[in-house]
Amino acid sequence: MTERVPGFSTLAIHAGAQPDPTTGARATPIYQTTSFVFDDVDHAASLFGLQTFGNIYTRIGNPTTAVLEERVAALEGGTAGLAVASGHAAQVLAMQSLMTPGDEFVASKNLYGGSINQFNHAFKSFGWNVVWADPSDIGTFERAVTPKTKAIFAESIANPGGVITDIEAVSAVAKRAGVPLIIDNTLATPYLCKPIDYGADIVIHSLTKFLGGHGNSIGGMIVDAGTFNWSREGRYPMLSAPRPEYNGIVLHETFGNFAFAIACRVLGLRDLGAALSPFNSFLILTGTETLPLRMQRHVDNTKIVTEYLAKHSKVAWVSYPGLPGDRYHALAEKYCPKGAGSVFTFGLKGGYDAGVKLVSNVKLFSHLANFGDTRSLIIHPASTTHRQLTDEQRVQAGAGPDVVRLSIGLEDPADIIADLEEGLATA
Ligand SMILES: *Cc1c(COP(=O)(O)O)cnc(C)c1O
């Protein structure tokens, strides 16, 4: 038999999984256990010394979670993955392997709101200093780089939708600076966009959104592309210097093209402790099996809804790169040819009051602060998530008084539109 490279849908169902060796269970079992028995003293010693791969304690690794890690890494085209408790934990752990206090990283200013807070506040308190750049002007990334820069961070499809990062161009900046490019691929998922193909060295996910896909579990993932040379210039000592707690081994020397994922696990996750529960791994793993089907339906529904809204008399504008004429349409065609995701914003001619009326009068849409659910979701940022900001800050963040954000679910598109039609009639 010749070795076939499995397609994306096959990987989504099979990557990482095998029938359970002891019971024959075909679905991946939930290994709901804290710890694992050693074969003998030598086995224990080699596990603790990183000479043998195996299970020790669920904070550092778990067999259910391992299947999820291998699956998402395969879908992204990376060498290894590390699943953690949330998307935010993934960002902490990825950054912790790169940064020492006083270091800087460059980040796109168009990010998930929680990431902007995390970078401005928690990360600053660790001495990791963010320098903001503008994805609509790649020169701002280049100019933000200093000798202290240790990474560049951007989202592929940037929250709240509407902005597509030119990953290849930002990757060229990262390569000139000699630092890894980290792409948060949460809104696109590997079904719509493969950042590693365009030069990303590390891919981050909030599994909470489309990968889990059912709005039932929080989780995060770090995928190592295996592309970055950690030993050059010794700028990343976690990877290139001997580790006293592991008999002086150098992680990059020992683990080669998956050393970053190992560092995040055996140093980061071990010490910071943000482990994913095996039960959540199981739920998210089940979600990944239908990722291609769900994402295709999400983008098909979104195309129908955005075309409907673009023509509606009460709608001032629709920001969706999938629409011809949108300022990011060409980048969407390049990076997300199957569709520009299912999260987008639009503006109501009636401003703030119209936004409040719309979210109060829809019935199928759920009014809440999440996206990437099977259900259609709606939020009016100015009266909720961005309420604490000044008017000027709100407009700056793309959350002006007239802005409504939708996450289009998997319902019948005619029902989604009927619900918006009724809500807009009151707005
Ligand atoms: C939700 C989200 C996060 C944070 O993930 P959590 O799982 O909520 O911690 C980070 N980035 C993006 C783009 C997100 O959508």
XYZ file of C-alpha atoms and ligand atoms in Angstrom:
442
model
C 0.000 0.000 0.000
C 1.293 3.467 -0.805
C 1.384 6.089 1.953
C -1.446 8.514 1.303
C -1.513 11.930 2.928
C -4.988 12.065 4.489
C -7.248 14.968 3.630
C -8.458 17.559 6.105
C -11.815 15.878 6.866
C -10.085 12.544 7.483
C -7.569 14.156 9.838
C -10.400 15.958 11.664
C -11.867 12.564 12.568
C -8.824 10.304 12.878
C -5.646 12.284 13.643
C -4.185 11.239 16.987
C -6.870 8.630 17.728
C -6.748 4.844 17.818
C -9.133 2.265 19.264
C -8.381 2.069 22.982
C -5.663 -0.607 23.391
C -7.169 -2.154 26.541
C -10.928 -2.002 25.870
C -11.265 -1.580 22.113
C -13.384 1.560 22.678
C -13.615 3.346 19.324
C -14.348 6.831 20.644
C -11.434 8.268 22.627
C -12.150 7.500 26.298
C -12.095 10.174 28.995
C -9.069 9.227 31.096
C -10.450 10.906 34.188
C -7.459 10.301 36.425
C -4.943 12.554 38.122
C -1.973 10.166 37.934
C -0.510 7.148 36.153
C 1.274 4.105 37.620
C 4.955 3.605 36.741
C 6.189 0.237 35.409
C 9.129 0.332 37.829
C 11.695 2.704 39.317
C 13.736 2.960 36.107
C 10.630 3.809 34.098
C 9.730 6.551 36.589
C 13.259 7.953 36.441
C 13.289 8.077 32.644
C 9.858 9.768 32.555
C 10.961 12.439 35.004
C 14.263 12.931 33.136
C 12.433 13.393 29.786
C 14.191 10.318 28.335
C 10.876 8.501 27.769
C 7.528 9.928 26.708
C 4.653 8.828 28.897
C 2.045 9.786 31.411
C 2.928 11.012 34.884
C 0.317 13.445 36.134
C -2.613 15.135 34.358
C -1.319 18.665 34.993
C 1.537 17.877 32.566
C -0.239 15.512 30.180
C -3.220 13.175 29.810
C -4.044 10.542 27.153
C -7.433 12.085 26.217
C -5.826 15.510 25.926
C -2.916 14.022 23.938
C -5.315 12.944 21.179
C -6.688 16.476 20.981
C -3.142 17.886 20.839
C -2.107 15.591 18.016
C -5.326 16.283 16.122
C -5.133 20.080 16.184
C -1.390 19.979 15.372
C -2.186 17.764 12.350
C -4.987 20.077 11.159
C -2.660 23.087 11.398
C 0.280 21.277 9.783
C 2.457 21.715 12.894
C 4.855 19.283 14.589
C 3.209 19.167 18.048
C 0.490 20.750 20.143
C -0.071 21.593 23.786
C -3.634 21.865 25.071
C -4.273 24.103 28.071
C -7.171 25.401 30.159
C -8.169 28.369 27.946
C -7.120 30.499 25.014
C -5.754 33.037 27.449
C -3.672 30.379 29.194
C -2.250 29.402 25.783
C -1.103 32.990 25.299
C 0.518 33.147 28.759
C 2.345 29.844 28.277
C 3.534 30.564 24.737
C 4.842 33.958 25.770
C 6.418 32.678 28.997
C 8.712 30.385 26.999
C 9.970 33.381 24.999
C 10.066 36.367 27.328
C 12.117 37.512 30.302
C 11.204 40.634 32.296
C 12.034 43.791 30.326
C 11.529 42.110 26.939
C 9.112 43.398 24.324
C 6.747 41.873 21.787
C 4.943 43.503 18.895
C 1.199 42.860 18.634
C -1.458 43.811 16.126
C -3.858 46.306 17.680
C -6.810 44.416 16.155
C -7.220 41.603 18.662
C -9.827 39.917 20.800
C -10.674 42.427 23.574
C -9.562 40.030 26.304
C -6.145 39.714 24.651
C -5.736 43.490 24.573
C -6.446 43.576 28.322
C -4.123 40.633 28.992
C -1.255 42.242 27.081
C -1.797 45.727 28.567
C -2.211 44.621 32.183
C -1.209 41.064 33.217
C 1.685 40.820 30.764
C 2.979 44.279 31.747
C 2.963 43.155 35.381
C 5.287 40.290 34.335
C 7.588 42.837 32.659
C 6.591 41.696 29.137
C 5.990 44.933 27.268
C 3.621 45.051 24.332
C 4.231 47.479 21.448
C 1.123 47.889 19.283
C 1.149 47.809 15.470
C -1.539 48.335 12.843
C -2.315 45.390 10.491
C -3.509 47.814 7.813
C 0.049 49.268 7.705
C 2.755 46.559 7.819
C 5.432 49.255 8.226
C 4.170 49.772 11.792
C 5.315 46.216 12.655
C 8.746 46.834 11.144
C 9.176 50.128 13.016
C 8.010 48.614 16.322
C 10.843 46.048 16.365
C 13.746 46.783 18.746
C 16.666 44.655 20.015
C 14.388 43.672 22.940
C 11.640 42.261 20.683
C 11.097 38.516 21.243
C 7.934 37.800 19.226
C 5.309 39.218 16.894
C 1.636 38.424 17.577
C -1.435 38.815 15.330
C -4.786 37.178 14.610
C -5.433 35.657 11.154
C -9.033 36.882 10.953
C -8.944 39.608 13.587
C -11.725 39.983 16.125
C -14.394 41.375 15.841
C -14.103 40.205 12.254
C -13.538 42.462 9.321
C -9.710 42.571 9.379
C -7.554 39.966 7.629
C -3.873 40.037 8.589
C -1.369 39.800 5.725
C 0.415 36.899 7.438
C 3.111 36.532 4.768
C 4.064 40.209 5.056
C 4.156 40.123 8.873
C 6.145 36.877 8.718
C 8.734 38.627 6.539
C 9.089 41.304 9.266
C 9.479 38.572 11.905
C 12.133 36.781 9.859
C 14.139 39.993 9.394
C 13.888 40.615 13.152
C 14.876 36.994 13.947
C 11.797 36.425 16.117
C 8.911 33.931 15.877
C 5.542 34.941 14.449
C 2.609 33.849 16.634
C -0.780 33.729 14.922
C -4.026 33.394 16.863
C -6.110 31.345 14.408
C -9.259 31.148 16.572
C -11.696 32.954 14.278
C -10.532 31.246 11.089
C -9.717 27.714 12.323
C -7.379 25.631 10.124
C -10.360 24.825 7.887
C -10.438 28.410 6.601
C -6.794 29.467 7.058
C -3.460 27.666 7.541
C -1.075 30.260 9.065
C 1.921 27.890 9.033
C 1.747 27.774 5.207
C 2.343 31.545 5.236
C 5.222 31.633 7.733
C 3.688 31.450 11.227
C 6.059 29.742 13.689
C 3.505 29.251 16.472
C -0.293 29.010 16.190
C -2.574 29.749 19.149
C -6.215 28.779 19.589
C -9.058 29.434 21.886
C -10.636 25.963 21.547
C -13.631 27.533 23.272
C -14.876 28.856 19.937
C -15.128 26.961 16.638
C -12.844 24.001 17.382
C -15.033 22.871 20.278
C -17.816 24.506 18.352
C -20.770 23.811 20.638
C -20.400 26.517 23.269
C -19.849 24.001 26.076
C -16.130 24.012 27.022
C -13.299 26.482 27.587
C -9.895 25.390 26.270
C -6.749 26.595 24.519
C -3.996 25.214 22.278
C -0.436 26.047 21.297
C 0.785 24.524 18.015
C 4.510 24.407 17.260
C 5.197 24.779 13.521
C 8.691 23.374 14.047
C 10.137 26.095 11.833
C 12.006 28.417 14.191
C 15.707 28.135 15.025
C 15.703 28.675 18.802
C 19.451 28.341 19.230
C 20.570 31.167 16.966
C 22.112 33.966 19.061
C 20.882 32.361 22.292
C 17.961 34.792 22.541
C 15.591 32.140 23.882
C 17.366 30.641 26.912
C 14.370 28.467 27.933
C 15.047 26.527 24.727
C 18.768 26.962 24.163
C 20.330 26.850 27.653
C 20.850 23.714 29.818
C 17.932 23.015 32.176
C 19.153 22.197 35.683
C 15.906 20.434 36.655
C 16.262 18.008 33.715
C 19.921 16.963 34.170
C 21.202 19.886 32.117
C 19.515 18.945 28.848
C 19.038 21.657 26.212
C 15.456 21.434 24.957
C 16.155 22.585 21.395
C 19.068 20.136 21.028
C 17.094 17.221 22.449
C 13.658 17.809 20.900
C 14.510 19.594 17.632
C 11.489 20.741 15.671
C 8.999 20.261 18.500
C 11.140 21.813 21.256
C 8.828 24.790 21.660
C 5.794 22.613 22.436
C 7.946 20.640 24.898
C 9.194 23.816 26.605
C 5.633 25.092 27.020
C 4.695 21.727 28.591
C 7.629 20.685 30.775
C 8.489 24.188 31.983
C 5.400 26.362 31.383
C 2.471 24.056 32.071
C 4.371 22.214 34.794
C 4.955 25.420 36.751
C 1.948 27.581 35.840
C -0.546 24.732 36.053
C -3.260 25.815 33.606
C -4.134 22.228 32.611
C -7.183 21.319 30.526
C -9.541 18.797 32.131
C -9.811 15.462 30.284
C -13.588 15.918 30.141
C -13.206 19.200 28.248
C -10.642 17.544 25.966
C -13.240 14.886 25.160
C -15.967 17.423 24.347
C -13.630 19.540 22.212
C -12.291 16.426 20.472
C -15.858 15.491 19.538
C -16.275 19.020 18.166
C -13.169 18.734 15.969
C -14.630 15.722 14.140
C -17.266 17.896 12.452
C -15.105 21.026 12.064
C -15.041 21.001 8.226
C -18.820 20.489 7.984
C -19.605 23.112 10.585
C -17.209 25.748 9.239
C -18.532 25.354 5.715
C -22.095 25.829 6.986
C -20.990 28.794 9.149
C -19.469 30.598 6.168
C -22.320 29.653 3.797
C -24.874 31.071 6.262
C -22.724 34.158 6.844
C -22.549 34.889 3.123
C -26.360 34.825 2.928
C -26.794 37.003 6.048
C -24.163 39.600 5.078
C -25.664 39.956 1.590
C -29.096 40.439 3.161
C -27.845 43.056 5.652
C -25.822 44.950 3.035
C -29.101 45.656 1.215
C -31.219 46.469 4.297
C -32.573 50.031 4.553
C -31.757 50.328 8.297
C -28.165 49.162 7.901
C -25.472 51.795 7.268
C -22.558 49.449 6.554
C -21.424 45.802 6.828
C -17.792 44.982 7.592
C -17.169 41.497 6.198
C -14.114 40.707 4.046
C -16.109 38.044 2.234
C -18.141 40.791 0.527
C -16.762 42.064 -2.803
C -15.698 45.693 -2.425
C -14.641 45.223 1.217
C -11.215 46.708 1.942
C -9.900 43.297 3.063
C -11.564 41.304 0.266
C -8.332 40.594 -1.649
C -6.556 39.399 1.519
C -9.582 37.237 2.375
C -9.431 35.623 -1.080
C -5.761 34.832 -0.505
C -5.781 33.648 3.136
C -9.374 32.385 3.582
C -10.578 31.324 0.125
C -13.409 29.176 1.541
C -14.883 32.098 3.482
C -13.909 34.935 5.810
C -15.332 33.377 8.976
C -18.733 33.842 10.562
C -18.118 36.730 12.970
C -18.615 40.259 11.658
C -19.928 43.682 12.559
C -22.421 46.007 10.942
C -23.649 49.530 11.647
C -27.226 50.656 12.274
C -28.374 53.980 10.874
C -30.368 54.456 14.112
C -27.180 54.434 16.274
C -27.045 53.414 19.957
C -30.806 53.166 20.563
C -31.340 51.059 17.456
C -28.590 48.692 18.649
C -30.233 48.278 22.058
C -33.640 47.671 20.401
C -32.235 45.087 17.999
C -30.505 42.967 20.694
C -33.645 43.219 22.859
C -36.023 42.067 20.131
C -34.289 39.140 18.426
C -35.451 35.695 19.588
C -33.384 33.102 17.737
C -30.152 35.028 18.330
C -28.752 34.782 21.866
C -27.576 38.074 23.365
C -24.207 37.192 24.898
C -20.453 37.808 24.752
C -19.108 34.803 22.863
C -18.836 33.502 19.322
C -18.237 30.271 17.453
C -21.292 28.446 18.805
C -23.724 26.276 16.829
C -26.261 28.957 17.824
C -26.402 32.430 16.294
C -25.184 35.080 18.729
C -25.537 38.849 18.889
C -23.978 41.631 20.928
C -24.096 45.422 20.935
C -20.577 46.208 22.230
C -21.257 49.861 23.153
C -23.892 48.856 25.741
C -22.061 45.726 27.018
C -18.423 44.678 26.530
C -17.187 48.207 25.732
C -19.472 50.089 28.128
C -16.628 51.185 30.427
C -14.697 52.949 27.668
C -15.025 56.595 26.599
C -16.858 57.351 23.322
C -13.522 57.961 21.639
C -11.984 54.690 22.891
C -15.096 52.828 21.738
C -14.851 54.170 18.198
C -11.087 53.427 18.212
C -11.833 49.796 19.177
C -14.422 49.426 16.409
C -17.229 49.467 18.988
C -18.943 52.756 18.169
C -22.574 53.357 19.293
C -24.055 51.989 16.039
C -21.994 48.769 15.896
C -23.588 45.322 16.287
C -21.556 42.097 16.204
C -23.018 38.825 14.979
C -21.694 35.275 15.146
C -23.700 33.318 12.612
C -24.658 29.817 13.727
C -25.749 26.669 11.975
C -29.522 27.206 11.933
C -31.527 27.427 8.694
C -30.493 30.691 7.049
C -34.140 31.604 6.377
C -34.826 31.485 10.148
C -31.740 33.593 10.929
C -32.868 36.216 8.443
C -36.494 36.157 9.624
C -35.282 36.826 13.177
C -33.083 39.742 12.069
C -35.951 41.092 9.961
C -38.255 41.200 13.014
C -35.543 42.701 15.224
C -34.586 45.352 12.654
C -38.239 46.344 12.262
C -38.134 47.578 15.897
C -34.737 49.285 15.559
C -11.884 33.837 22.981
C -10.603 34.237 22.398
C -9.428 34.231 23.150
C -9.404 33.832 24.601
O -9.796 32.508 24.728
P -10.485 31.909 26.046
O -10.674 30.478 25.694
O -11.757 32.659 26.263
O -9.509 32.132 27.160
C -8.250 34.603 22.529
N -8.228 34.991 21.232
C -9.355 35.003 20.486
C -9.278 35.440 19.070
C -10.564 34.637 21.043
O -11.655 34.649 20.292
